[in-house]
Each structure stands twice: as C-alpha cells, then as structure tokens.
Amino acid sequence: MTTMTTGTSRADINRRRILDVALAELLRDPDASMDQIARAAGVVRRTVYGHFPSREVLISTLVDEAVQALSAADAAGREGVRDPAEAVARSVLSVWAIADRYRLLIALAQRTVTMQGIRERLAPVRQESIGLLQRGLDENVFSSALPAPALAYVHEQMLFAVMEAVNDGLLAPEEAGRCAAVTVLTAAGVPASEATELVAKLND
C-alpha cells in the first residue's frame, strides 16, 4: 500500500513538473516540441508521453488550467462588489493580472484546441458575466442594444482581441489591463470618461 501511494505521489509530482515546464517552454517558444519539454523537465520523452499522449493533449490540459485560473481571478475580482460597473472593471483587472501569463498560450491553443473549445471551457465564467451584465442593465448602470448574453459574448471576444493585440505588438502589456477594462465598460454603455476615471481609481 505504501509503495502504491509513493508511486502515485511521484507520478503526480512528475505530471505537475511537466505541466509547469511545458507552460514556460511554450511561452518562450510556441513551437517547442515534446522532446524539448522533456529535456527541460529533466525527464525522458517516454515519461512525458506517459502523462500526455500528444502535444495537443498537453496544450489542452494547460488551457484547462488557464481557464480555471482565469475563472478564479474573475470571481475574486467581483466578490463583495455591489456596483455592476466596478464589479466588471475589477473582474477584468483581476483576470488581466494573470492573463498576461497565459495570453501566448491562448493564441497557441487556437491552433489545436480551436476557439470553440476555448469558448466551451469559458462557459461558467460567461454565465457569471451574463448575470452581472443583466443586473447592470436592469439598474441602468449599463446601456446596450444587445441583451446580456450577447453582450457577454462581445466582451469575451474583445478580451481575446486585446490579447492578440498585445501578442502582435500593437499594445504594451503594461497598458493592456487598463485598456481592456475601459474598453469593456464603454462597450456596455458606460461613458468613456467615467470608465477611464473608474479604472484609473481601481488601478492605483
């Protein structure tokens, strides 16, 4: 029994190390091979394939972890905040604090997981966003011709677009979180001056 527990623990440690090293390697070199990842992790190629049968499965697993982290950041940003505009702004800023670590991974995942797969993974986060946006619309904090579900979808796509703008060198990473938060608020109908002031206050 002890041997089995130790073996399982060692396997879990190896798996965690492979994932951590794979994320770092793929962010450094999006074309990093399984061989490169194995060498960087200090394990043989067979060990990597024992946990992840293909590069696509490895990337998919990393995307799952990224989505979990983003979901946790989104919830933490909104927690205890009553004002819908502030809740949206805090959520975006909180997500962006860790999104910079994952933005290249998301771009890479689009080649293997597909955007539809990423959207499906983000469904729980989107549902939370829909509820928040609906409350903002009901309270006239937000003003949009779009219903809350469509507005949440637009917000999601805008955040992906900002990530791509950073990846393509069109926007400085240190400015991206603030710009994303202001852009999302203005898309919800918050006047640009109010959105800018609110995000600047929260970002101090």
PDB file of C-alpha atoms in Angstrom:
ATOM      1  CA  MET A   1       0.000   0.000   0.000  1.00  0.00           C
ATOM      2  CA  THR A   2       2.813   2.392   0.916  1.00  0.00           C
ATOM      3  CA  THR A   3       4.620   1.676  -2.346  1.00  0.00           C
ATOM      4  CA  MET A   4       1.484   2.400  -4.369  1.00  0.00           C
ATOM      5  CA  THR A   5       0.925   5.705  -2.553  1.00  0.00           C
ATOM      6  CA  THR A   6       4.540   6.716  -3.082  1.00  0.00           C
ATOM      7  CA  GLY A   7       4.359   5.738  -6.740  1.00  0.00           C
ATOM      8  CA  THR A   8       1.207   7.758  -7.258  1.00  0.00           C
ATOM      9  CA  SER A   9       2.735  10.741  -5.495  1.00  0.00           C
ATOM     10  CA  ARG A  10       5.850  10.573  -7.665  1.00  0.00           C
ATOM     11  CA  ALA A  11       3.716  10.349 -10.792  1.00  0.00           C
ATOM     12  CA  ASP A  12       1.709  13.382  -9.671  1.00  0.00           C
ATOM     13  CA  ILE A  13       4.906  15.321  -8.989  1.00  0.00           C
ATOM     14  CA  ASN A  14       6.264  14.422 -12.434  1.00  0.00           C
ATOM     15  CA  ARG A  15       2.999  15.429 -14.086  1.00  0.00           C
ATOM     16  CA  ARG A  16       2.958  18.771 -12.273  1.00  0.00           C
ATOM     17  CA  ARG A  17       6.558  19.448 -13.184  1.00  0.00           C
ATOM     18  CA  ILE A  18       5.944  18.608 -16.838  1.00  0.00           C
ATOM     19  CA  LEU A  19       2.960  20.993 -16.945  1.00  0.00           C
ATOM     20  CA  ASP A  20       4.868  23.825 -15.274  1.00  0.00           C
ATOM     21  CA  VAL A  21       7.895  23.394 -17.530  1.00  0.00           C
ATOM     22  CA  ALA A  22       5.714  22.967 -20.630  1.00  0.00           C
ATOM     23  CA  LEU A  23       3.944  26.258 -19.918  1.00  0.00           C
ATOM     24  CA  ALA A  24       7.264  28.077 -19.520  1.00  0.00           C
ATOM     25  CA  GLU A  25       8.734  26.463 -22.646  1.00  0.00           C
ATOM     26  CA  LEU A  26       5.680  27.115 -24.813  1.00  0.00           C
ATOM     27  CA  LEU A  27       5.508  30.741 -23.701  1.00  0.00           C
ATOM     28  CA  ARG A  28       9.192  31.057 -24.584  1.00  0.00           C
ATOM     29  CA  ASP A  29       8.901  29.090 -27.833  1.00  0.00           C
ATOM     30  CA  PRO A  30       5.365  28.344 -29.105  1.00  0.00           C
ATOM     31  CA  ASP A  31       6.823  25.664 -31.387  1.00  0.00           C
ATOM     32  CA  ALA A  32       8.575  23.799 -28.552  1.00  0.00           C
ATOM     33  CA  SER A  33       8.424  20.054 -29.172  1.00  0.00           C
ATOM     34  CA  MET A  34       7.656  17.286 -26.711  1.00  0.00           C
ATOM     35  CA  ASP A  35      11.370  16.411 -26.806  1.00  0.00           C
ATOM     36  CA  GLN A  36      12.313  19.967 -25.797  1.00  0.00           C
ATOM     37  CA  ILE A  37       9.773  19.911 -22.992  1.00  0.00           C
ATOM     38  CA  ALA A  38      11.041  16.549 -21.743  1.00  0.00           C
ATOM     39  CA  ARG A  39      14.654  17.782 -21.691  1.00  0.00           C
ATOM     40  CA  ALA A  40      13.690  20.991 -19.900  1.00  0.00           C
ATOM     41  CA  ALA A  41      11.687  18.997 -17.333  1.00  0.00           C
ATOM     42  CA  GLY A  42      14.592  16.636 -16.758  1.00  0.00           C
ATOM     43  CA  VAL A  43      12.631  13.528 -17.740  1.00  0.00           C
ATOM     44  CA  VAL A  44      12.770  11.104 -20.645  1.00  0.00           C
ATOM     45  CA  ARG A  45      10.453  11.532 -23.589  1.00  0.00           C
ATOM     46  CA  ARG A  46       8.537   8.384 -22.615  1.00  0.00           C
ATOM     47  CA  THR A  47       7.601   9.944 -19.276  1.00  0.00           C
ATOM     48  CA  VAL A  48       6.032  12.970 -20.969  1.00  0.00           C
ATOM     49  CA  TYR A  49       4.052  10.758 -23.352  1.00  0.00           C
ATOM     50  CA  GLY A  50       3.021   8.572 -20.426  1.00  0.00           C
ATOM     51  CA  HIS A  51       1.130  11.542 -18.985  1.00  0.00           C
ATOM     52  CA  PHE A  52       0.176  13.287 -22.230  1.00  0.00           C
ATOM     53  CA  PRO A  53      -0.277  11.092 -25.340  1.00  0.00           C
ATOM     54  CA  SER A  54       0.240  14.030 -27.703  1.00  0.00           C
ATOM     55  CA  ARG A  55       1.312  17.661 -27.806  1.00  0.00           C
ATOM     56  CA  GLU A  56      -2.323  18.600 -28.415  1.00  0.00           C
ATOM     57  CA  VAL A  57      -3.421  16.842 -25.209  1.00  0.00           C
ATOM     58  CA  LEU A  58      -0.669  18.624 -23.267  1.00  0.00           C
ATOM     59  CA  ILE A  59      -1.725  22.031 -24.620  1.00  0.00           C
ATOM     60  CA  SER A  60      -5.382  21.230 -23.959  1.00  0.00           C
ATOM     61  CA  THR A  61      -4.545  20.409 -20.338  1.00  0.00           C
ATOM     62  CA  LEU A  62      -2.650  23.689 -19.968  1.00  0.00           C
ATOM     63  CA  VAL A  63      -5.620  25.561 -21.410  1.00  0.00           C
ATOM     64  CA  ASP A  64      -7.927  23.855 -18.894  1.00  0.00           C
ATOM     65  CA  GLU A  65      -5.667  25.045 -16.070  1.00  0.00           C
ATOM     66  CA  ALA A  66      -5.508  28.551 -17.556  1.00  0.00           C
ATOM     67  CA  VAL A  67      -9.312  28.728 -17.719  1.00  0.00           C
ATOM     68  CA  GLN A  68      -9.571  27.562 -14.091  1.00  0.00           C
ATOM     69  CA  ALA A  69      -7.119  30.258 -13.027  1.00  0.00           C
ATOM     70  CA  LEU A  70      -8.963  32.921 -15.030  1.00  0.00           C
ATOM     71  CA  SER A  71     -12.281  31.801 -13.556  1.00  0.00           C
ATOM     72  CA  ALA A  72     -10.892  32.077 -10.029  1.00  0.00           C
ATOM     73  CA  ALA A  73      -9.484  35.538 -10.777  1.00  0.00           C
ATOM     74  CA  ASP A  74     -12.821  36.659 -12.234  1.00  0.00           C
ATOM     75  CA  ALA A  75     -14.700  35.505  -9.132  1.00  0.00           C
ATOM     76  CA  ALA A  76     -12.156  37.104  -6.789  1.00  0.00           C
ATOM     77  CA  GLY A  77     -12.376  40.402  -8.653  1.00  0.00           C
ATOM     78  CA  ARG A  78     -16.172  40.566  -8.384  1.00  0.00           C
ATOM     79  CA  GLU A  79     -16.512  39.270  -4.822  1.00  0.00           C
ATOM     80  CA  GLY A  80     -18.320  41.619  -2.482  1.00  0.00           C
ATOM     81  CA  VAL A  81     -18.644  44.414  -5.063  1.00  0.00           C
ATOM     82  CA  ARG A  82     -22.203  45.740  -5.401  1.00  0.00           C
ATOM     83  CA  ASP A  83     -21.823  48.286  -8.195  1.00  0.00           C
ATOM     84  CA  PRO A  84     -22.015  46.460 -11.577  1.00  0.00           C
ATOM     85  CA  ALA A  85     -19.567  48.800 -13.334  1.00  0.00           C
ATOM     86  CA  GLU A  86     -16.994  48.460 -10.577  1.00  0.00           C
ATOM     87  CA  ALA A  87     -17.519  44.698 -10.486  1.00  0.00           C
ATOM     88  CA  VAL A  88     -16.876  44.430 -14.235  1.00  0.00           C
ATOM     89  CA  ALA A  89     -13.797  46.649 -14.009  1.00  0.00           C
ATOM     90  CA  ARG A  90     -12.372  44.747 -11.036  1.00  0.00           C
ATOM     91  CA  SER A  91     -13.048  41.452 -12.777  1.00  0.00           C
ATOM     92  CA  VAL A  92     -11.180  42.473 -15.931  1.00  0.00           C
ATOM     93  CA  LEU A  93      -8.253  43.908 -13.971  1.00  0.00           C
ATOM     94  CA  SER A  94      -8.072  40.787 -11.805  1.00  0.00           C
ATOM     95  CA  VAL A  95      -8.183  38.498 -14.831  1.00  0.00           C
ATOM     96  CA  TRP A  96      -5.575  40.555 -16.630  1.00  0.00           C
ATOM     97  CA  ALA A  97      -3.206  40.317 -13.705  1.00  0.00           C
ATOM     98  CA  ILE A  98      -2.735  36.653 -14.601  1.00  0.00           C
ATOM     99  CA  ALA A  99      -3.876  36.704 -18.248  1.00  0.00           C
ATOM    100  CA  ASP A 100      -0.526  38.080 -19.335  1.00  0.00           C
ATOM    101  CA  ARG A 101       0.983  34.756 -18.297  1.00  0.00           C
ATOM    102  CA  TYR A 102      -1.478  32.864 -20.476  1.00  0.00           C
ATOM    103  CA  ARG A 103      -2.098  35.118 -23.468  1.00  0.00           C
ATOM    104  CA  LEU A 104       0.511  33.438 -25.679  1.00  0.00           C
ATOM    105  CA  LEU A 105      -0.823  30.065 -24.611  1.00  0.00           C
ATOM    106  CA  ILE A 106      -4.340  31.059 -25.680  1.00  0.00           C
ATOM    107  CA  ALA A 107      -3.002  32.123 -29.071  1.00  0.00           C
ATOM    108  CA  LEU A 108      -1.167  28.802 -29.338  1.00  0.00           C
ATOM    109  CA  ALA A 109      -4.236  26.867 -28.230  1.00  0.00           C
ATOM    110  CA  GLN A 110      -6.252  28.333 -31.081  1.00  0.00           C
ATOM    111  CA  ARG A 111      -4.202  26.130 -33.413  1.00  0.00           C
ATOM    112  CA  THR A 112      -5.017  22.936 -31.543  1.00  0.00           C
ATOM    113  CA  VAL A 113      -7.997  23.336 -29.201  1.00  0.00           C
ATOM    114  CA  THR A 114     -10.000  25.623 -31.531  1.00  0.00           C
ATOM    115  CA  MET A 115     -11.777  28.738 -30.374  1.00  0.00           C
ATOM    116  CA  GLN A 116     -14.990  26.751 -29.972  1.00  0.00           C
ATOM    117  CA  GLY A 117     -13.242  24.506 -27.473  1.00  0.00           C
ATOM    118  CA  ILE A 118     -11.961  27.528 -25.570  1.00  0.00           C
ATOM    119  CA  ARG A 119     -15.424  29.107 -25.548  1.00  0.00           C
ATOM    120  CA  GLU A 120     -16.904  25.908 -24.138  1.00  0.00           C
ATOM    121  CA  ARG A 121     -14.340  25.918 -21.339  1.00  0.00           C
ATOM    122  CA  LEU A 122     -15.242  29.539 -20.548  1.00  0.00           C
ATOM    123  CA  ALA A 123     -18.997  28.858 -20.332  1.00  0.00           C
ATOM    124  CA  PRO A 124     -19.171  29.046 -16.485  1.00  0.00           C
ATOM    125  CA  VAL A 125     -17.315  32.392 -16.491  1.00  0.00           C
ATOM    126  CA  ARG A 126     -19.622  33.649 -19.224  1.00  0.00           C
ATOM    127  CA  GLN A 127     -22.704  32.718 -17.200  1.00  0.00           C
ATOM    128  CA  GLU A 128     -21.431  34.768 -14.262  1.00  0.00           C
ATOM    129  CA  SER A 129     -20.787  37.667 -16.623  1.00  0.00           C
ATOM    130  CA  ILE A 130     -24.286  37.439 -18.066  1.00  0.00           C
ATOM    131  CA  GLY A 131     -25.813  37.716 -14.598  1.00  0.00           C
ATOM    132  CA  LEU A 132     -23.669  40.720 -13.742  1.00  0.00           C
ATOM    133  CA  LEU A 133     -24.391  42.462 -17.039  1.00  0.00           C
ATOM    134  CA  GLN A 134     -28.118  41.805 -16.698  1.00  0.00           C
ATOM    135  CA  ARG A 135     -28.087  43.399 -13.258  1.00  0.00           C
ATOM    136  CA  GLY A 136     -26.250  46.403 -14.665  1.00  0.00           C
ATOM    137  CA  LEU A 137     -28.771  46.729 -17.492  1.00  0.00           C
ATOM    138  CA  ASP A 138     -31.701  46.415 -15.086  1.00  0.00           C
ATOM    139  CA  GLU A 139     -30.220  49.109 -12.846  1.00  0.00           C
ATOM    140  CA  ASN A 140     -29.446  51.386 -15.829  1.00  0.00           C
ATOM    141  CA  VAL A 141     -25.745  51.322 -14.991  1.00  0.00           C
ATOM    142  CA  PHE A 142     -25.177  49.798 -18.431  1.00  0.00           C
ATOM    143  CA  SER A 143     -26.887  50.733 -21.667  1.00  0.00           C
ATOM    144  CA  SER A 144     -26.706  48.445 -24.674  1.00  0.00           C
ATOM    145  CA  ALA A 145     -28.801  47.449 -27.669  1.00  0.00           C
ATOM    146  CA  LEU A 146     -27.560  43.917 -27.026  1.00  0.00           C
ATOM    147  CA  PRO A 147     -29.171  41.566 -24.492  1.00  0.00           C
ATOM    148  CA  ALA A 148     -26.889  40.459 -21.664  1.00  0.00           C
ATOM    149  CA  PRO A 149     -25.942  37.065 -23.210  1.00  0.00           C
ATOM    150  CA  ALA A 150     -24.846  38.696 -26.469  1.00  0.00           C
ATOM    151  CA  LEU A 151     -23.047  41.490 -24.617  1.00  0.00           C
ATOM    152  CA  ALA A 152     -21.133  38.911 -22.544  1.00  0.00           C
ATOM    153  CA  TYR A 153     -20.077  37.196 -25.760  1.00  0.00           C
ATOM    154  CA  VAL A 154     -18.894  40.514 -27.220  1.00  0.00           C
ATOM    155  CA  HIS A 155     -16.916  41.275 -24.057  1.00  0.00           C
ATOM    156  CA  GLU A 156     -15.257  37.864 -24.235  1.00  0.00           C
ATOM    157  CA  GLN A 157     -14.235  38.414 -27.849  1.00  0.00           C
ATOM    158  CA  MET A 158     -12.936  41.885 -27.040  1.00  0.00           C
ATOM    159  CA  LEU A 159     -10.664  40.460 -24.342  1.00  0.00           C
ATOM    160  CA  PHE A 160      -9.319  37.879 -26.783  1.00  0.00           C
ATOM    161  CA  ALA A 161      -8.751  40.680 -29.294  1.00  0.00           C
ATOM    162  CA  VAL A 162      -6.807  42.725 -26.743  1.00  0.00           C
ATOM    163  CA  MET A 163      -4.663  39.656 -26.013  1.00  0.00           C
ATOM    164  CA  GLU A 164      -3.953  39.291 -29.719  1.00  0.00           C
ATOM    165  CA  ALA A 165      -3.117  43.000 -29.995  1.00  0.00           C
ATOM    166  CA  VAL A 166      -0.514  42.541 -27.259  1.00  0.00           C
ATOM    167  CA  ASN A 167       0.815  39.378 -28.918  1.00  0.00           C
ATOM    168  CA  ASP A 168       1.162  41.262 -32.213  1.00  0.00           C
ATOM    169  CA  GLY A 169       2.995  44.167 -30.581  1.00  0.00           C
ATOM    170  CA  LEU A 170       0.168  46.658 -31.092  1.00  0.00           C
ATOM    171  CA  LEU A 171      -0.359  47.315 -27.384  1.00  0.00           C
ATOM    172  CA  ALA A 172       2.112  47.403 -24.499  1.00  0.00           C
ATOM    173  CA  PRO A 173       1.442  44.578 -21.989  1.00  0.00           C
ATOM    174  CA  GLU A 174       1.581  47.001 -19.044  1.00  0.00           C
ATOM    175  CA  GLU A 175      -1.224  49.072 -20.591  1.00  0.00           C
ATOM    176  CA  ALA A 176      -3.394  46.143 -21.664  1.00  0.00           C
ATOM    177  CA  GLY A 177      -5.309  45.533 -18.436  1.00  0.00           C
ATOM    178  CA  ARG A 178      -6.362  49.147 -18.032  1.00  0.00           C
ATOM    179  CA  CYS A 179      -7.261  49.459 -21.712  1.00  0.00           C
ATOM    180  CA  ALA A 180      -9.240  46.202 -21.641  1.00  0.00           C
ATOM    181  CA  ALA A 181     -11.244  47.282 -18.591  1.00  0.00           C
ATOM    182  CA  VAL A 182     -12.085  50.693 -20.079  1.00  0.00           C
ATOM    183  CA  THR A 183     -12.986  49.136 -23.439  1.00  0.00           C
ATOM    184  CA  VAL A 184     -15.305  46.555 -21.867  1.00  0.00           C
ATOM    185  CA  LEU A 185     -17.071  49.215 -19.786  1.00  0.00           C
ATOM    186  CA  THR A 186     -17.577  51.554 -22.741  1.00  0.00           C
ATOM    187  CA  ALA A 187     -18.932  48.645 -24.790  1.00  0.00           C
ATOM    188  CA  ALA A 188     -21.512  48.194 -22.015  1.00  0.00           C
ATOM    189  CA  GLY A 189     -22.557  51.814 -22.424  1.00  0.00           C
ATOM    190  CA  VAL A 190     -20.575  53.461 -19.633  1.00  0.00           C
ATOM    191  CA  PRO A 191     -19.367  56.902 -20.831  1.00  0.00           C
ATOM    192  CA  ALA A 192     -15.670  56.792 -21.727  1.00  0.00           C
ATOM    193  CA  SER A 193     -14.737  59.498 -19.225  1.00  0.00           C
ATOM    194  CA  GLU A 194     -16.484  57.665 -16.370  1.00  0.00           C
ATOM    195  CA  ALA A 195     -14.969  54.331 -17.393  1.00  0.00           C
ATOM    196  CA  THR A 196     -11.481  55.823 -17.577  1.00  0.00           C
ATOM    197  CA  GLU A 197     -11.844  57.516 -14.191  1.00  0.00           C
ATOM    198  CA  LEU A 198     -13.170  54.376 -12.515  1.00  0.00           C
ATOM    199  CA  VAL A 199     -10.419  52.123 -13.899  1.00  0.00           C
ATOM    200  CA  ALA A 200      -7.720  54.658 -13.016  1.00  0.00           C
ATOM    201  CA  LYS A 201      -9.008  54.745  -9.423  1.00  0.00           C
ATOM    202  CA  LEU A 202      -9.060  50.947  -9.164  1.00  0.00           C
ATOM    203  CA  ASN A 203      -5.683  50.590 -10.844  1.00  0.00           C
ATOM    204  CA  ASP A 204      -3.837  52.952  -8.448  1.00  0.00           C
TER     205      ASP A 204
END
